[in-house]
Coordinates of C-alpha atoms and ligand atoms in Angstrom, one line a residue:
X1 CA 0.0 0.0 0.0
X2 CA 2.6 2.5 1.1
X3 CA 4.6 1.4 -1.8
X4 CA 2.2 2.7 -4.4
X5 CA 2.4 6.2 -2.7
X6 CA 4.3 8.8 -4.6
X7 CA 4.8 10.6 -1.4
X8 CA 5.1 8.6 1.7
X9 CA 6.9 11.0 3.9
X10 CA 4.0 11.2 6.4
X11 CA 3.8 7.4 6.8
X12 CA 7.7 7.0 7.0
X13 CA 7.8 9.8 9.7
X14 CA 5.0 8.4 11.7
X15 CA 6.9 5.2 11.9
X16 CA 10.2 7.3 12.9
X17 CA 11.9 6.2 9.6
X18 CA 14.1 8.6 7.8
X19 CA 12.7 11.0 5.3
X20 CA 14.1 13.8 2.9
X21 CA 12.2 16.4 4.7
X22 CA 9.9 16.9 7.4
X23 CA 6.1 16.2 6.2
X24 CA 3.5 18.8 7.0
X25 CA -0.2 18.8 7.0
X26 CA -2.5 21.1 8.9
X27 CA -5.5 20.3 11.1
X28 CA -8.5 22.0 9.6
X29 CA -6.6 22.5 6.3
X30 CA -9.9 22.4 4.3
X31 CA -12.4 25.0 5.4
X32 CA -13.8 28.5 5.3
X33 CA -10.4 30.4 4.9
X34 CA -10.3 29.2 1.2
X35 CA -12.4 31.1 -1.1
X36 CA -13.1 27.7 -3.3
X37 CA -14.4 26.2 0.0
X38 CA -16.9 29.0 0.6
X39 CA -18.0 28.7 -3.1
X40 CA -18.5 25.0 -2.8
X41 CA -20.3 25.4 0.5
X42 CA -22.6 28.0 -1.0
X43 CA -23.6 25.6 -3.8
X44 CA -24.2 22.6 -1.4
X45 CA -26.1 24.8 1.1
X46 CA -24.5 23.6 4.3
X47 CA -21.6 21.9 5.9
X48 CA -23.5 18.7 6.5
X49 CA -24.7 18.8 2.8
X50 CA -20.9 18.7 2.0
X51 CA -20.1 16.0 4.4
X52 CA -22.8 13.7 3.5
X53 CA -22.1 13.8 -0.2
X54 CA -19.0 11.8 -1.0
X55 CA -18.1 13.7 -4.3
X56 CA -18.3 17.1 -2.6
X57 CA -16.3 15.9 0.4
X58 CA -13.8 14.6 -1.9
X59 CA -13.7 18.1 -3.8
X60 CA -13.2 20.1 -0.6
X61 CA -10.6 17.4 0.7
X62 CA -8.6 18.0 -2.4
X63 CA -8.8 21.8 -2.6
X64 CA -5.9 22.7 -0.2
X65 CA -3.7 20.2 -1.9
X66 CA -4.1 22.1 -5.2
X67 CA -2.8 25.2 -3.6
X68 CA -0.1 23.9 -1.2
X69 CA 2.6 21.3 -1.2
X70 CA 1.0 19.3 1.7
X71 CA 2.2 15.8 2.5
X72 CA -1.2 14.5 3.4
X73 CA -4.9 14.7 2.8
X74 CA -7.4 14.6 5.7
X75 CA -10.9 13.3 5.1
X76 CA -13.4 16.0 4.9
X77 CA -16.0 15.2 7.5
X78 CA -16.6 15.7 11.1
X79 CA -16.2 14.1 14.7
X80 CA -19.9 14.5 15.4
X81 CA -21.0 11.9 12.6
X82 CA -20.9 9.2 15.3
X83 CA -23.3 10.8 17.7
X84 CA -25.4 11.9 14.8
X85 CA -25.7 8.1 13.8
X86 CA -26.5 7.1 17.1
X87 CA -29.7 9.1 16.6
X88 CA -29.0 12.4 18.5
X89 CA -29.8 14.8 15.4
X90 CA -26.8 16.9 14.6
X91 CA -27.4 20.3 13.1
X92 CA -25.3 23.5 12.9
X93 CA -26.7 27.0 14.1
X94 CA -25.1 29.6 12.2
X95 CA -22.7 31.5 14.5
X96 CA -23.2 28.9 17.3
X97 CA -21.6 25.8 16.0
X98 CA -22.8 22.2 16.4
X99 CA -25.9 21.4 18.3
X100 CA -27.9 18.1 19.1
X101 CA -31.7 17.7 19.1
X102 CA -31.4 15.0 21.9
X103 CA -28.8 14.9 24.7
X104 CA -27.4 12.1 26.9
X105 CA -27.9 13.0 30.7
X106 CA -29.2 9.9 32.3
X107 CA -28.7 6.2 32.6
X108 CA -31.8 5.7 30.5
X109 CA -30.4 8.0 27.6
X110 CA -27.3 5.8 27.6
X111 CA -29.4 2.6 27.6
X112 CA -30.7 3.9 24.1
X113 CA -27.3 4.3 22.5
X114 CA -25.7 1.6 20.3
X115 CA -22.8 1.3 17.8
X116 CA -24.1 2.5 14.5
X117 CA -23.5 0.1 11.5
X118 CA -20.5 1.6 9.6
X119 CA -21.8 0.5 6.1
X120 CA -25.3 1.8 6.4
X121 CA -25.6 4.5 8.8
X122 CA -22.2 5.9 8.4
X123 CA -21.8 4.7 4.9
X124 CA -21.4 8.2 3.5
X125 CA -18.1 8.6 5.4
X126 CA -16.8 5.3 4.0
X127 CA -17.9 6.3 0.5
X128 CA -16.0 9.6 0.8
X129 CA -12.8 7.7 2.0
X130 CA -13.2 5.5 -1.1
X131 CA -13.8 8.2 -3.6
X132 CA -11.0 10.3 -2.1
X133 CA -8.6 7.5 -2.3
X134 CA -9.5 7.0 -6.0
X135 CA -9.1 10.7 -6.9
X136 CA -5.7 11.2 -4.9
X137 CA -4.4 8.3 -7.0
X138 CA -1.4 8.0 -4.6
X139 CA -0.3 11.6 -4.5
X140 CA -0.3 11.8 -0.9
X141 CA -1.7 9.4 1.9
X142 CA -5.2 10.0 3.3
X143 CA -5.8 10.4 7.0
X144 CA -9.0 9.2 8.5
X145 CA -10.2 10.4 11.9
X146 CA -12.5 10.3 14.9
X147 CA -13.2 12.2 17.9
X148 CA -12.1 10.6 21.2
X149 CA -14.7 9.0 23.5
X150 CA -14.3 11.8 26.1
X151 CA -14.6 14.6 23.3
X152 CA -17.6 13.0 21.9
X153 CA -19.3 12.6 25.3
X154 CA -18.8 16.4 25.9
X155 CA -20.9 17.2 22.8
X156 CA -23.6 14.5 23.6
X157 CA -24.0 15.5 27.2
X158 CA -23.6 19.2 26.7
X159 CA -25.7 19.0 23.5
X160 CA -23.2 21.3 21.7
X161 CA -20.2 23.3 22.5
X162 CA -19.5 24.5 25.9
X163 CA -17.4 26.9 27.9
X164 CA -17.4 25.3 31.2
X165 CA -18.3 21.7 30.6
X166 CA -20.7 22.0 33.7
X167 CA -23.1 19.3 32.8
X168 CA -20.6 16.6 31.8
X169 CA -18.3 17.3 34.8
X170 CA -21.5 17.2 37.2
X171 CA -22.1 13.7 35.7
X172 CA -18.4 12.9 36.3
X173 CA -18.9 13.7 40.0
X174 CA -22.4 12.6 40.7
X175 CA -22.8 9.6 38.3
X176 CA -19.5 8.3 37.1
X177 CA -21.0 4.9 36.5
X178 CA -23.2 6.3 33.9
X179 CA -20.5 8.5 32.3
X180 CA -18.3 5.4 32.1
X181 CA -20.9 3.4 30.2
X182 CA -21.4 6.3 27.8
X183 CA -17.5 6.4 27.4
X184 CA -17.5 2.7 26.8
X185 CA -20.0 2.6 24.1
X186 CA -18.3 5.6 22.5
X187 CA -15.1 3.6 22.6
X188 CA -16.7 0.7 20.8
X189 CA -18.1 2.9 18.2
X190 CA -14.8 4.9 17.6
X191 CA -12.9 1.4 17.1
X192 CA -15.4 0.3 14.7
X193 CA -15.4 3.7 12.8
X194 CA -11.7 3.9 12.5
X195 CA -11.5 0.1 11.4
X196 CA -14.1 0.8 8.8
X197 CA -12.2 3.9 7.5
X198 CA -9.0 1.9 7.2
X199 CA -10.9 -0.8 5.4
X200 CA -12.3 1.7 3.1
X201 CA -8.7 3.1 2.4
X202 CA -7.5 5.5 5.2
X203 CA -3.8 5.2 5.4
X204 CA -3.4 6.8 8.9
X205 CA -5.8 7.4 11.7
X206 CA -6.1 10.3 14.1
X207 CA -8.1 10.6 17.2
X208 CA -9.0 14.1 18.3
X209 CA -9.2 14.6 22.1
X210 CA -9.9 18.2 21.7
X211 CA -11.3 18.5 25.2
X212 CA -9.1 16.3 27.1
X213 CA -7.4 19.3 28.6
X214 CA -10.2 20.6 30.4
X215 CA -9.9 17.8 33.0
X216 CA -7.7 17.8 35.9
X217 CA -4.9 15.3 35.7
X218 CA -6.6 12.8 37.9
X219 CA -10.0 13.3 35.9
X220 CA -8.2 12.9 32.7
X221 CA -6.7 9.6 34.0
X222 CA -10.2 8.3 34.9
X223 CA -12.4 9.6 31.9
X224 CA -10.1 10.1 28.9
X225 CA -6.9 8.4 29.1
X226 CA -8.1 4.8 29.6
X227 CA -10.4 4.9 26.5
X228 CA -7.4 6.4 24.3
X229 CA -5.4 3.4 25.7
X230 CA -8.1 0.9 24.7
X231 CA -8.4 2.4 21.2
X232 CA -4.7 1.9 20.7
X233 CA -4.7 -1.5 22.0
X234 CA -7.7 -2.9 20.4
X235 CA -7.9 -1.1 17.0
X236 CA -6.5 -3.8 14.4
X237 CA -4.2 -1.9 12.0
X238 CA -1.9 -4.5 10.6
X239 CA 1.7 -5.4 11.2
X240 CA 5.1 -4.3 10.0
X241 CA 5.5 -2.1 6.8
X242 CA 1.6 -2.5 6.2
X243 CA 0.6 -1.1 9.6
X244 CA -1.6 1.8 9.6
X245 CA -0.2 4.4 12.1
X246 CA -2.5 5.9 14.6
X247 CA -2.0 9.5 16.1
X248 CA -3.5 10.6 19.3
X249 CA -3.9 14.1 19.3
X250 CA -4.8 16.1 22.4
X251 CA -5.4 19.8 23.2
X252 CA -3.9 20.4 26.7
X253 CA -2.4 16.9 27.0
X254 CA 1.2 17.9 28.1
X255 CA 0.7 16.4 31.6
X256 CA 0.1 13.0 30.1
X257 CA 2.8 12.5 27.4
X258 CA 4.6 9.6 28.9
X259 CA 1.2 7.8 29.3
X260 CA 0.3 8.5 25.8
X261 CA 3.5 7.3 24.5
X262 CA 3.2 4.1 26.4
X263 CA -0.3 3.5 25.0
X264 CA 0.8 1.6 21.9
X265 CA -0.2 4.5 19.5
X266 CA 2.5 5.4 16.7
X267 CA 2.2 9.0 17.4
X268 CA 1.1 11.7 19.8
X269 CA -0.1 15.1 18.7
X270 CA 0.6 18.0 20.9
X271 CA -0.4 21.6 21.2
X272 CA 1.8 24.7 21.6
X273 CA 1.7 25.0 25.4
X274 CA 4.6 22.4 25.6
X275 CA 7.9 22.9 24.1
X276 CA 8.2 20.2 21.2
X277 CA 11.8 19.5 22.4
X278 CA 10.4 18.8 25.9
X279 CA 7.8 16.5 24.6
X280 CA 10.6 14.7 22.5
X281 CA 12.9 14.2 25.5
X282 CA 9.9 13.0 27.8
X283 CA 8.6 10.6 25.1
X284 CA 12.3 9.1 24.4
X285 CA 11.7 8.0 20.8
X286 CA 8.8 5.6 21.7
X287 CA 6.5 7.5 19.4
X288 CA 6.6 10.1 16.7
X289 CA 5.5 13.5 17.5
X290 CA 3.1 15.6 15.6
X291 CA 2.8 19.4 16.0
X292 CA 2.9 22.0 17.4
X293 CA 2.9 25.5 16.1
X294 CA 0.5 28.0 17.7
X295 CA -2.1 28.4 14.8
X296 CA -2.1 32.3 15.5
X297 CA 1.3 32.3 14.0
X298 CA -0.4 32.2 10.7
X299 CA -1.7 35.8 11.6
X300 CA 2.1 36.8 11.6
X301 CA 4.1 37.9 8.4
X302 CA 5.6 35.2 6.2
X303 CA 9.0 36.1 7.9
X304 CA 7.6 35.7 11.2
X305 CA 6.0 32.5 10.3
X306 CA 9.3 31.2 8.9
X307 CA 11.1 32.1 12.1
X308 CA 8.5 30.3 14.4
X309 CA 8.3 27.2 12.1
X310 CA 12.2 26.9 12.3
X311 CA 11.9 27.1 16.2
X312 CA 9.4 24.3 16.2
X313 CA 11.5 22.1 14.0
X314 CA 14.8 22.9 15.8
X315 CA 13.1 22.3 19.3
X316 CA 12.0 18.9 18.2
X317 CA 15.6 18.1 16.8
X318 CA 17.1 19.4 20.1
X319 CA 15.0 17.1 22.3
X320 CA 15.4 14.1 19.9
X321 CA 19.1 13.8 20.1
X322 CA 19.8 16.2 17.3
X323 CA 17.7 14.4 14.8
X324 CA 14.7 15.5 12.9
X325 CA 13.4 12.1 12.2
X326 CA 10.0 11.0 13.8
X327 CA 8.4 14.4 13.4
X328 CA 5.3 15.4 11.5
X329 CA 5.0 19.3 11.3
X330 CA 1.3 20.5 12.2
X331 CA -0.3 23.3 13.9
X332 CA -1.2 22.7 17.6
X333 CA -4.7 22.9 16.7
X334 CA -7.0 23.7 13.8
X335 CA -7.0 26.8 11.4
X336 CA -9.6 29.5 11.7
X337 CA -11.7 31.1 8.9
X338 CA -9.9 34.4 8.9
X339 CA -6.5 33.2 8.1
X340 CA -4.8 34.1 5.0
X341 CA -4.1 31.3 2.4
X342 CA -0.8 33.0 1.4
X343 CA 0.4 32.6 4.8
X344 CA -0.3 28.8 4.7
X345 CA 1.7 28.5 1.6
X346 CA 4.7 30.4 3.2
X347 CA 4.6 28.1 6.1
X348 CA 4.5 24.8 4.2
X349 CA 7.3 26.0 2.1
X350 CA 9.5 27.1 4.9
X351 CA 8.9 23.7 6.7
X352 CA 10.1 21.8 3.6
X353 CA 13.0 24.2 3.0
X354 CA 14.2 24.3 6.6
X355 CA 14.0 20.6 7.2
X356 CA 15.6 19.4 4.0
X357 CA 18.0 16.6 5.0
Ligands
CP3_401 O1 -9.0 19.0 9.3 C1 -9.7 19.0 8.3 O2 -9.5 19.6 7.4 C2 -10.7 17.9 8.2 C3 -12.0 18.2 8.5 C4 -12.6 18.4 10.0 C5 -13.7 19.2 10.4 N1 -14.0 19.0 11.5 C6 -14.5 19.9 9.2 C7 -15.3 21.2 9.8 C8 -12.2 17.9 11.2 C9 -10.9 16.8 11.3 C10 -13.1 18.1 12.1 C11 -13.1 17.6 13.7 C12 -13.9 18.2 14.6 N2 -15.1 18.8 14.5 C13 -13.4 18.5 15.9 C14 -12.0 18.2 16.3 C15 -10.9 19.0 15.9 C16 -10.7 20.2 16.6 O3 -10.8 21.2 16.0 O4 -10.2 20.1 17.8 C17 -14.5 19.2 16.6 C18 -14.3 19.7 18.1 C19 -15.6 19.2 15.7 C20 -16.8 19.9 16.0 C21 -17.2 21.0 15.1 N3 -17.6 20.9 13.8 C22 -17.1 22.4 15.4 C23 -16.7 23.0 16.7 C24 -17.3 23.0 14.2 C25 -17.2 24.5 13.9 C26 -18.5 25.3 14.0 C27 -18.3 26.5 13.4 O5 -19.4 27.1 13.2 O6 -17.2 27.2 13.3 C28 -17.6 22.2 13.3 C29 -17.9 22.3 11.9 C30 -16.9 22.1 10.9 N4 -16.3 20.9 10.8 C31 -16.5 23.0 10.0 C32 -15.5 22.3 9.2 C33 -14.8 22.8 8.1 C34 -16.8 24.5 9.5 C35 -18.2 24.3 8.8 C36 -18.7 25.4 8.0 O7 -19.3 26.2 8.6 O8 -18.3 25.4 6.8

């Protein structure tokens, strides 16, 4: 599989194998900062109208690759497809983000949840993976993804985004058994979802634990980490050269790098609140690291972007015994709609130029 790829830098770096230059892709590389995305979205009518139509999902997946020399494509979809398929009724309210018609707040609510069928209820996602693989034709690898069990639970319990996570934290304190049952069914669904994306053609897999960092270390060890560990352990992903690498990305996961590196995942994604060199030292070559430029650096000038990209590259090498191998360059979190595409081009070119071996 990897051998048919014209650009296998990402897969090699995720396995800590040598590459000619550090691979780079950007979380949320497809999106509203691109005029061609806004045009496609206007035609399709809505975000879900794009995500649920494989040919349109494919088109927006490919848009950033036509502009920038990126080393990977990421499936255009959303982490909330799983709770939507569980029957919670996902919709987007303009200016407010994702919302669910039904929430999960009681033991009876959890009883009603089951693992969706991947080739019927979530077939549109698998079809998108298949169409994108066909259209990519081996240009770069395709990354599939899922939310983490905890991050999905945040949206399911809160009913949408949240500032304080009051309801799910109250559930963690007052009814931890119910929350653990919810996290357990989410974990079963995430494992089935990632396995189905892999079967459909995804060549690397990333779990987004976007809200793990809102937990105290003790609560993270109870409500997020064990479920990430179960995914890393139980997700079937092949052996040797054919193994599909798994990336565990978390916002605010700096306190848990050693545990994440010991989970069995091939790579850990980190945000910009930790020095990448420190992360490399603490994980000691057990995993590849992905990250970790502050996305706000893209608001700086091309010269400032280059300086900051160099600092990330050099920090990694400094903490990794002087070697750049085992690093996938990325932002520490996703891009925003008001970012300048020309600055993205400057970043991608700087990473490639500064990291050439
Ligand atoms: O990285 C990529 O290019 C792949 C696409 C992708 C999207 N969502 C597209 C999207 C990925 C990987 C996601 C994951 C996702 N979705 C996460 C985890 C990643 C992260 O940022 O931490 C989360 C928390 C969600 C939930 C979600 N979906 C939010 C908070 C929003 C934004 C709502 C808003 O109005 O800004 C979405 C919608 C969404 N998902 C958009 C995109 C491009 C914007 C949709 C639009 O209005 O066009």
